[in-house]
Coordinates of C-alpha atoms in Angstrom, one line a residue:
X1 CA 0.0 0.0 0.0
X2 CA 2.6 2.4 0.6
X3 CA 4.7 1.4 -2.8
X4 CA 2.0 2.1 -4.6
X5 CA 0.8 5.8 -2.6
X6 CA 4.6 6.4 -3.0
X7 CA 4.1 5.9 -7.1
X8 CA 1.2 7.8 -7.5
X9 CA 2.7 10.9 -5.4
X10 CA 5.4 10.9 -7.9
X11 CA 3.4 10.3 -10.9
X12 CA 0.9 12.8 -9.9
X13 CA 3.2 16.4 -11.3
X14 CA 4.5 14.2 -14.2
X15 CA 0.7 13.6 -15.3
X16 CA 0.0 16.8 -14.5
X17 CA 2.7 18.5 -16.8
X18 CA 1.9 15.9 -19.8
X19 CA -1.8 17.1 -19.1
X20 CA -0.9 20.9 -19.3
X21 CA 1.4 20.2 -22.4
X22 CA -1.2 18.2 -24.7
X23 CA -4.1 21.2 -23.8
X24 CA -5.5 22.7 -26.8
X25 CA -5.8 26.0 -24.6
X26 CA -2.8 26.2 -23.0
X27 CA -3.4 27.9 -20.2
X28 CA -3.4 26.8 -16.1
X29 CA -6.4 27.2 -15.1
X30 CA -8.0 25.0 -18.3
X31 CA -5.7 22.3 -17.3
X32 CA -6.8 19.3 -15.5
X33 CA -5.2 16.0 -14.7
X34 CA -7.0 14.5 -17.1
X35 CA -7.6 15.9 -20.3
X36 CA -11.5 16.4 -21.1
X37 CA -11.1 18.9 -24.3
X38 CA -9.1 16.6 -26.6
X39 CA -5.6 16.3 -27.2
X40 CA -3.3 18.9 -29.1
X41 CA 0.3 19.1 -30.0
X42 CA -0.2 23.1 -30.8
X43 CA 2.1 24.3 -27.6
X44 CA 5.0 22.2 -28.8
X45 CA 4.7 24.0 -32.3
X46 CA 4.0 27.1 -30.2
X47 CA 6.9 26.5 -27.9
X48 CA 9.3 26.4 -31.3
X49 CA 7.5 29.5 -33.3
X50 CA 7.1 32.0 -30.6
X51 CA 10.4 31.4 -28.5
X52 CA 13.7 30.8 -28.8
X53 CA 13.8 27.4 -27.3
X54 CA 15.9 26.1 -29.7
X55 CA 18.7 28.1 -29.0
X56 CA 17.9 27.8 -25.6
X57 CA 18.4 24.1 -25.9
X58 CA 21.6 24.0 -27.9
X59 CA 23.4 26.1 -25.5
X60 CA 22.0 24.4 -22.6
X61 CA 23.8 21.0 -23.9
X62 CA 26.4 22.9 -25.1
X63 CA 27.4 24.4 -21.9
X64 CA 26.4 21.5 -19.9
X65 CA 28.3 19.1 -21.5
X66 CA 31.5 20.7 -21.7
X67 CA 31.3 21.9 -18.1
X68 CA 30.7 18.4 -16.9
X69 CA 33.1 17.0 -18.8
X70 CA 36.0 19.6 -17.9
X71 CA 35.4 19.2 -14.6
X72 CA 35.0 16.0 -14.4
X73 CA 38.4 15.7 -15.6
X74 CA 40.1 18.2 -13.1
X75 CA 38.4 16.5 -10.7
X76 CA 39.8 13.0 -11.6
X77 CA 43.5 15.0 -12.0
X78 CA 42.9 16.6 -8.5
X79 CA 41.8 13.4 -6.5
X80 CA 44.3 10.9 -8.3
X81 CA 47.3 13.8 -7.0
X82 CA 45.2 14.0 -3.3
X83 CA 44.8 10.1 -3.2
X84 CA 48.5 8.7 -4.5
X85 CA 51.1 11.7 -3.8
X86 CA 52.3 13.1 -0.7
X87 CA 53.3 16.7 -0.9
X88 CA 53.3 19.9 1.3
X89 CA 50.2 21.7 1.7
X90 CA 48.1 18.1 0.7
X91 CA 45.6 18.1 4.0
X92 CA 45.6 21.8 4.1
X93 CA 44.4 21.5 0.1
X94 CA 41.6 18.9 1.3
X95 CA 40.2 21.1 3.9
X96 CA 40.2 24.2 1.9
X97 CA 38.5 22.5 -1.1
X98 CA 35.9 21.1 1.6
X99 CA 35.2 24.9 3.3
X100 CA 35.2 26.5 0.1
X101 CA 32.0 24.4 -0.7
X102 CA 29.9 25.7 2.4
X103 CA 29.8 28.9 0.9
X104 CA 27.8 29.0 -2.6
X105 CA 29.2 30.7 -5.8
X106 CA 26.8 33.3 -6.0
X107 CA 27.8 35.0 -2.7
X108 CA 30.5 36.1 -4.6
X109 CA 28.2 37.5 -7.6
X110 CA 28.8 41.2 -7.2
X111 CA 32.7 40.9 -7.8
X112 CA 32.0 38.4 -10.7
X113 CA 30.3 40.5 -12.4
X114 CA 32.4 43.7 -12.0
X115 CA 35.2 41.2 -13.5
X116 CA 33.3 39.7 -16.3
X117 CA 32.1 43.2 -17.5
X118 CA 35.4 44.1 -17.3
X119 CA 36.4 41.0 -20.0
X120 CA 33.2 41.7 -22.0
X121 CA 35.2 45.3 -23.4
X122 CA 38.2 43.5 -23.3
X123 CA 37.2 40.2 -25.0
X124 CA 33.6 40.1 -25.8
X125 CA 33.7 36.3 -27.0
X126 CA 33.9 34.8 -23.2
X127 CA 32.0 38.0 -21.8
X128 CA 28.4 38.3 -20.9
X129 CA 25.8 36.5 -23.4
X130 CA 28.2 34.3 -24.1
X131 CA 28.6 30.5 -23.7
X132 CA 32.1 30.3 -22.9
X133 CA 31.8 32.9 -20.5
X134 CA 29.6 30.9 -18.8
X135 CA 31.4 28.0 -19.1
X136 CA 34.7 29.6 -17.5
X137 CA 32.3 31.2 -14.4
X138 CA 31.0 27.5 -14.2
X139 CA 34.4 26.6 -14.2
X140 CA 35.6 28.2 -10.9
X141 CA 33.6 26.3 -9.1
X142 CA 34.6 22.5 -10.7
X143 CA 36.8 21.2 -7.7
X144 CA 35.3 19.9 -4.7
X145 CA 32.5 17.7 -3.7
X146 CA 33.4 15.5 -7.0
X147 CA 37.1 15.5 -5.6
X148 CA 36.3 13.9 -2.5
X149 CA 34.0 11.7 -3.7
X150 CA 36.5 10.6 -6.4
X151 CA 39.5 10.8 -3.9
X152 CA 37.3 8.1 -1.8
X153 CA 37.4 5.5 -4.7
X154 CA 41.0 6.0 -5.8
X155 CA 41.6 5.6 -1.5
X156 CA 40.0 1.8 -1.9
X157 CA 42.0 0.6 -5.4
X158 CA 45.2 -1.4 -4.3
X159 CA 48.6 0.5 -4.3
X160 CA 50.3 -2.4 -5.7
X161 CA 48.7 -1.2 -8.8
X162 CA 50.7 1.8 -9.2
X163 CA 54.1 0.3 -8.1
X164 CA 53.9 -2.6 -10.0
X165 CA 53.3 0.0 -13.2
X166 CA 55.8 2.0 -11.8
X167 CA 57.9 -0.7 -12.2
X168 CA 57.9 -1.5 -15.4
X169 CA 58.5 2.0 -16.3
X170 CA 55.0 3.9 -16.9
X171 CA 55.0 7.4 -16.2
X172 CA 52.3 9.2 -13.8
X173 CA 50.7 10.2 -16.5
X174 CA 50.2 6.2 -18.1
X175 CA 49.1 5.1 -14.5
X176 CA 46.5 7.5 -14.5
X177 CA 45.4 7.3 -18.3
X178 CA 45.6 3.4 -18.9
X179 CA 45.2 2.5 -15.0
X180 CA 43.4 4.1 -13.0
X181 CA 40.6 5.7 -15.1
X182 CA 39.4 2.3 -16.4
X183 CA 38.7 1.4 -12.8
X184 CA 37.5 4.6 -11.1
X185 CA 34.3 4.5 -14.2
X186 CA 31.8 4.0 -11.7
X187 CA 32.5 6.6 -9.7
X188 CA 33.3 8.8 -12.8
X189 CA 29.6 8.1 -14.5
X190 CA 28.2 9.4 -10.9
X191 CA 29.5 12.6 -11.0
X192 CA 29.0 13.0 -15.0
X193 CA 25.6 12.8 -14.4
X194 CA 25.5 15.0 -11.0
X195 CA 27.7 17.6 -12.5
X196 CA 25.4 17.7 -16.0
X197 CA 22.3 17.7 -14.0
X198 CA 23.4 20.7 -11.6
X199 CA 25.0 22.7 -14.4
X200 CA 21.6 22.3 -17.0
X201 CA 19.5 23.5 -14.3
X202 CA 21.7 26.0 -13.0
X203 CA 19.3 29.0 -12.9
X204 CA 20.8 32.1 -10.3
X205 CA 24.7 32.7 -12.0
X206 CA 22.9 32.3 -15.3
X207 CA 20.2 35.0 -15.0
X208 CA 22.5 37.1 -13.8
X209 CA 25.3 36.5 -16.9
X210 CA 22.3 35.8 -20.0
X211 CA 20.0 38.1 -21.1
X212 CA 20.3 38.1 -24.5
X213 CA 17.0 35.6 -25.5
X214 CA 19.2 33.5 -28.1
X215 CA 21.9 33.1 -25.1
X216 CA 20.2 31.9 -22.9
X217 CA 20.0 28.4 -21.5
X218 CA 17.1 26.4 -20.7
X219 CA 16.8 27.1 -17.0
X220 CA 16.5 31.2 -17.8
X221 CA 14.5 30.6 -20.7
X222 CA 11.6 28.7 -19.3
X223 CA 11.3 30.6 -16.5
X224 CA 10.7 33.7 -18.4
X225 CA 7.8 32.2 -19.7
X226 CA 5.9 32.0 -16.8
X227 CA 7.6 35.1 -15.0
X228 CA 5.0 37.2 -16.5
X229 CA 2.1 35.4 -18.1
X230 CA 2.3 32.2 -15.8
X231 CA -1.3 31.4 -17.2
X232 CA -1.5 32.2 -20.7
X233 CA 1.7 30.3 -21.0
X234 CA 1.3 27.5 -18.9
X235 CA 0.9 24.9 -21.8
X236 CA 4.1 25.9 -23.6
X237 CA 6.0 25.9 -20.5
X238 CA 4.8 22.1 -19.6
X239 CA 6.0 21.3 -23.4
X240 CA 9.5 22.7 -22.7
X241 CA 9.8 21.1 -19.5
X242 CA 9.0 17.6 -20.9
X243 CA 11.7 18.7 -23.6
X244 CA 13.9 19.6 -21.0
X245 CA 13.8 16.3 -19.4
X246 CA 15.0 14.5 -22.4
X247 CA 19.0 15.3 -22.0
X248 CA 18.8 14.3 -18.7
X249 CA 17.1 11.0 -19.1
X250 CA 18.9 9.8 -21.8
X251 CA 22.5 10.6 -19.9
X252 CA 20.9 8.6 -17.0
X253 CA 20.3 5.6 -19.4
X254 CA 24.1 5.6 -20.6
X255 CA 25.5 5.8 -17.3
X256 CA 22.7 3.4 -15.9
X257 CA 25.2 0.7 -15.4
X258 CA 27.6 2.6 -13.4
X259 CA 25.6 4.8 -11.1
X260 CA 24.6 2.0 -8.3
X261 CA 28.2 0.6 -8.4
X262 CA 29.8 4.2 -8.6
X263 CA 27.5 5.5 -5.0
X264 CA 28.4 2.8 -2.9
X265 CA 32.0 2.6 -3.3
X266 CA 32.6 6.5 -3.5
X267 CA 33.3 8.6 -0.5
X268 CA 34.4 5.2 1.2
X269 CA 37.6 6.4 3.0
X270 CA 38.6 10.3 4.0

């Protein structure tokens, strides 16, 4: 009984939205859980004439892609150094890395800005309205959580791994690349798929950094649809949001395989 009051609480808002999406009207308060005035595909063509959710789309992946990826791989870089190396400053790294994530990015908004509107005169490609300028901002905040978690799994694989590669002459760099990588996937797929979901849904920074409508990313996009005409645009903003949800599912099916493996052995040892 409870399973099944458990999967109808979380089926309820997905029904909903798929309601509010197929409405013919479009609007909130002519949407009902189940649809009594037909079925219509007119706020999906809506959606695509009247905004720029296209764009919105493209940059969304764009800039959620590479940002997961980069810092994913910093991340890897950082906890494979953290997790094999000893070196002065190592604990004190750690701990800073660890404090530096109680405080969120956008404390530190105000200065951002003044700097990026500084680098939009000076080089207007990675300045405001701009992916890569979002990308970069994103980018300052890659290290930590995904280090520690990543640091945990390198912590459980065997040193005799590295020595015995050391051994017969690979570098760092071939114990990292042909070694370590191939067995730290698990944990690697988990935070590919944490760091694309918090970056593609990353709304505050990017409100602040887009407002140019063809910049923007998804997260800014939809909002404004319902910032000011949350009725009359109620339908087009369910379409978007089922659209929305595609990326993310469909990165969740690829790393399926990894993510249950990859939870439960990260983060095992400090």
């Amino acid at each position: 009984m409870v399973g099944l009051l458990a999967v109808a609480f979380s089926l309820f808002p997905i029904l909903f939205v798929l309601s509010a999406a197929l409405n013919p009207r479009g609007t909130l308060s002519s949407t009902e859980l189940v649809p009594t005035e037909g079925v219509s595909f007119e706020n999906f063509g809506n959606l695509f004439e009247r905004t720029a959710f296209g764009h919105w789309f493209l940059n969304s992946l764009l800039i959620a892609g590479t940002a997961s990826f980069v810092s994913i791989f910093l991340s890897a870089l950082a906890a494979y150094a953290f997790s094999r190396m000893r070196f002065a400053g190592r604990r004190i790294g750690l701990l800073t890395l660890l404090l530096i994530q109680m405080f969120p990015q956008f404390l530190a908004i105000v200065a951002i800005f003044l700097i990026f509107t500084t680098v939009t005169d000076l080089w207007p490609g990675i300045g405001f309205n701009t992916p890569w300028g979002l990308f970069l901002l994103y980018m300052g905040g890659a290290l930590g959580v995904n280090t520690w978690l990543m640091k945990g799994f390198f912590d459980t694989l065997p040193r005799e791994l590295d020595e015995s590669a050391t051994m017969d002459g690979a570098t760092h760099a071939q114990v990292f690349f042909r070694i370590m990588l191939p067995l730290v996937a698990p944990i690697l797929a988990v935070t590919a798929l944490l760091s694309f979901i918090g970056t593609i849904n990353e709304f505050m920074i990017a409100n602040v950094f887009l407002t140019d409508t063809e910049s923007k990313t998804l997260a800014v996009g939809m909002f404004g649809l319902v910032a000011g005409e949350r009725n009359n645009n109620f339908g087009m903003f369910a379409a978007g949001t089922l659209l929305t949800a595609v990326p993310t599912v469909l990165v969740f099916q690829l790393l399926q395989r990894y993510i249950v493996s990859g939870l439960t052995a990260g983060a095992v040892k400090g």
